[in-house]
């Protein structure tokens, strides 16, 4: 019984950069796809602002 045909491994990398005013910019790379999000800490929780 074959469970998965994907024998390759995914490449995952995260980079975090602190910004002023309780903000963090996060770069996420999954394989060759790049995603950038900026989070801000407001009212006791993290919110995506960009």
GROMACS .gro file of N, CA and C in nm:
model
  150
    1UNK      N    1   0.085  -0.118   0.000
    1UNK     CA    2   0.000   0.000   0.000
    1UNK      C    3   0.089   0.124   0.000
    2UNK      N    4   0.065   0.214  -0.094
    2UNK     CA    5   0.144   0.336  -0.105
    2UNK      C    6   0.075   0.448  -0.027
    3UNK      N    7   0.151   0.509   0.064
    3UNK     CA    8   0.093   0.616   0.147
    3UNK      C    9   0.115   0.752   0.085
    4UNK      N   10   0.236   0.777   0.034
    4UNK     CA   11   0.267   0.907  -0.022
    4UNK      C   12   0.360   0.890  -0.142
    5UNK      N   13   0.335   0.965  -0.247
    5UNK     CA   14   0.424   0.962  -0.362
    5UNK      C   15   0.530   1.070  -0.352
    6UNK      N   16   0.519   1.161  -0.259
    6UNK     CA   17   0.616   1.269  -0.241
    6UNK      C   18   0.731   1.217  -0.155
    7UNK      N   19   0.847   1.198  -0.216
    7UNK     CA   20   0.962   1.152  -0.140
    7UNK      C   21   1.060   1.265  -0.113
    8UNK      N   22   1.033   1.384  -0.166
    8UNK     CA   23   1.121   1.499  -0.144
    8UNK      C   24   1.091   1.566  -0.012
    9UNK      N   25   1.181   1.654   0.027
    9UNK     CA   26   1.163   1.729   0.151
    9UNK      C   27   1.139   1.875   0.118
   10UNK      N   28   1.055   1.940   0.196
   10UNK     CA   29   1.028   2.082   0.178
   10UNK      C   30   1.134   2.165   0.248
   11UNK      N   31   1.162   2.281   0.192
   11UNK     CA   32   1.256   2.376   0.249
   11UNK      C   33   1.176   2.486   0.316
   12UNK      N   34   1.195   2.505   0.446
   12UNK     CA   35   1.122   2.606   0.521
   12UNK      C   36   1.222   2.692   0.598
   13UNK      N   37   1.206   2.826   0.586
   13UNK     CA   38   1.294   2.919   0.658
   13UNK      C   39   1.211   3.038   0.703
   14UNK      N   40   1.239   3.084   0.826
   14UNK     CA   41   1.176   3.204   0.881
   14UNK      C   42   1.283   3.303   0.920
   15UNK      N   43   1.257   3.432   0.895
   15UNK     CA   44   1.343   3.539   0.942
   15UNK      C   45   1.255   3.643   1.011
   16UNK      N   46   1.300   3.689   1.126
   16UNK     CA   47   1.224   3.786   1.204
   16UNK      C   48   1.306   3.913   1.222
   17UNK      N   49   1.242   4.028   1.205
   17UNK     CA   50   1.309   4.156   1.225
   17UNK      C   51   1.224   4.244   1.314
   18UNK      N   52   1.282   4.292   1.422
   18UNK     CA   53   1.211   4.382   1.512
   18UNK      C   54   1.206   4.521   1.450
   19UNK      N   55   1.089   4.582   1.457
   19UNK     CA   56   1.067   4.717   1.407
   19UNK      C   57   1.022   4.804   1.524
   20UNK      N   58   1.026   4.935   1.508
   20UNK     CA   59   0.977   5.024   1.615
   20UNK      C   60   0.827   5.006   1.639
   21UNK      N   61   0.781   5.055   1.749
   21UNK     CA   62   0.638   5.057   1.785
   21UNK      C   63   0.578   4.917   1.798
   22UNK      N   64   0.651   4.824   1.861
   22UNK     CA   65   0.600   4.689   1.890
   22UNK      C   66   0.559   4.614   1.765
   23UNK      N   67   0.640   4.626   1.659
   23UNK     CA   68   0.612   4.557   1.535
   23UNK      C   69   0.725   4.459   1.502
   24UNK      N   70   0.686   4.352   1.431
   24UNK     CA   71   0.781   4.250   1.386
   24UNK      C   72   0.750   4.218   1.240
   25UNK      N   73   0.853   4.216   1.156
   25UNK     CA   74   0.836   4.176   1.016
   25UNK      C   75   0.887   4.033   1.004
   26UNK      N   76   0.805   3.946   0.945
   26UNK     CA   77   0.837   3.804   0.934
   26UNK      C   78   0.846   3.767   0.785
   27UNK      N   79   0.960   3.711   0.748
   27UNK     CA   80   0.981   3.658   0.613
   27UNK      C   81   0.972   3.507   0.623
   28UNK      N   82   0.887   3.448   0.541
   28UNK     CA   83   0.869   3.303   0.541
   28UNK      C   84   0.897   3.251   0.401
   29UNK      N   85   0.986   3.154   0.393
   29UNK     CA   86   1.019   3.091   0.266
   29UNK      C   87   0.980   2.944   0.275
   30UNK      N   88   0.893   2.899   0.186
   30UNK     CA   89   0.859   2.758   0.175
   30UNK      C   90   0.891   2.718   0.032
   31UNK      N   91   0.993   2.632   0.020
   31UNK     CA   92   1.050   2.598  -0.110
   31UNK      C   93   1.094   2.728  -0.177
   32UNK      N   94   1.038   2.767  -0.287
   32UNK     CA   95   1.081   2.891  -0.352
   32UNK      C   96   0.980   3.005  -0.336
   33UNK      N   97   0.876   2.984  -0.256
   33UNK     CA   98   0.772   3.085  -0.236
   33UNK      C   99   0.803   3.170  -0.113
   34UNK      N  100   0.803   3.302  -0.131
   34UNK     CA  101   0.833   3.397  -0.023
   34UNK      C  102   0.706   3.469   0.020
   35UNK      N  103   0.684   3.478   0.150
   35UNK     CA  104   0.571   3.551   0.207
   35UNK      C  105   0.626   3.647   0.313
   36UNK      N  106   0.579   3.771   0.311
   36UNK     CA  107   0.623   3.872   0.408
   36UNK      C  108   0.499   3.927   0.478
   37UNK      N  109   0.504   3.925   0.612
   37UNK     CA  110   0.394   3.982   0.690
   37UNK      C  111   0.452   4.066   0.803
   38UNK      N  112   0.380   4.172   0.837
   38UNK     CA  113   0.419   4.256   0.950
   38UNK      C  114   0.313   4.244   1.058
   39UNK      N  115   0.358   4.216   1.180
   39UNK     CA  116   0.268   4.201   1.295
   39UNK      C  117   0.291   4.314   1.393
   40UNK      N  118   0.185   4.354   1.460
   40UNK     CA  119   0.195   4.457   1.564
   40UNK      C  120   0.126   4.406   1.690
   41UNK      N  121   0.189   4.431   1.803
   41UNK     CA  122   0.132   4.389   1.931
   41UNK      C  123   0.045   4.502   1.984
   42UNK      N  124  -0.087   4.479   1.986
   42UNK     CA  125  -0.183   4.579   2.033
   42UNK      C  126  -0.289   4.511   2.118
   43UNK      N  127  -0.322   4.572   2.225
   43UNK     CA  128  -0.431   4.526   2.311
   43UNK      C  129  -0.414   4.379   2.350
   44UNK      N  130  -0.293   4.343   2.392
   44UNK     CA  131  -0.261   4.209   2.443
   44UNK      C  132  -0.271   4.098   2.338
   45UNK      N  133  -0.257   4.131   2.209
   45UNK     CA  134  -0.253   4.028   2.106
   45UNK      C  135  -0.178   4.079   1.983
   46UNK      N  136  -0.131   3.984   1.901
   46UNK     CA  137  -0.060   4.016   1.777
   46UNK      C  138  -0.161   4.028   1.663
   47UNK      N  139  -0.149   4.135   1.583
   47UNK     CA  140  -0.236   4.156   1.469
   47UNK      C  141  -0.151   4.174   1.344
   48UNK      N  142  -0.198   4.121   1.233
   48UNK     CA  143  -0.131   4.142   1.105
   48UNK      C  144  -0.170   4.280   1.054
   49UNK      N  145  -0.068   4.363   1.025
   49UNK     CA  146  -0.098   4.498   0.977
   49UNK      C  147  -0.054   4.518   0.832
   50UNK      N  148   0.020   4.424   0.779
   50UNK     CA  149   0.065   4.436   0.639
   50UNK      C  150   0.079   4.299   0.578
   0.00000   0.00000   0.00000
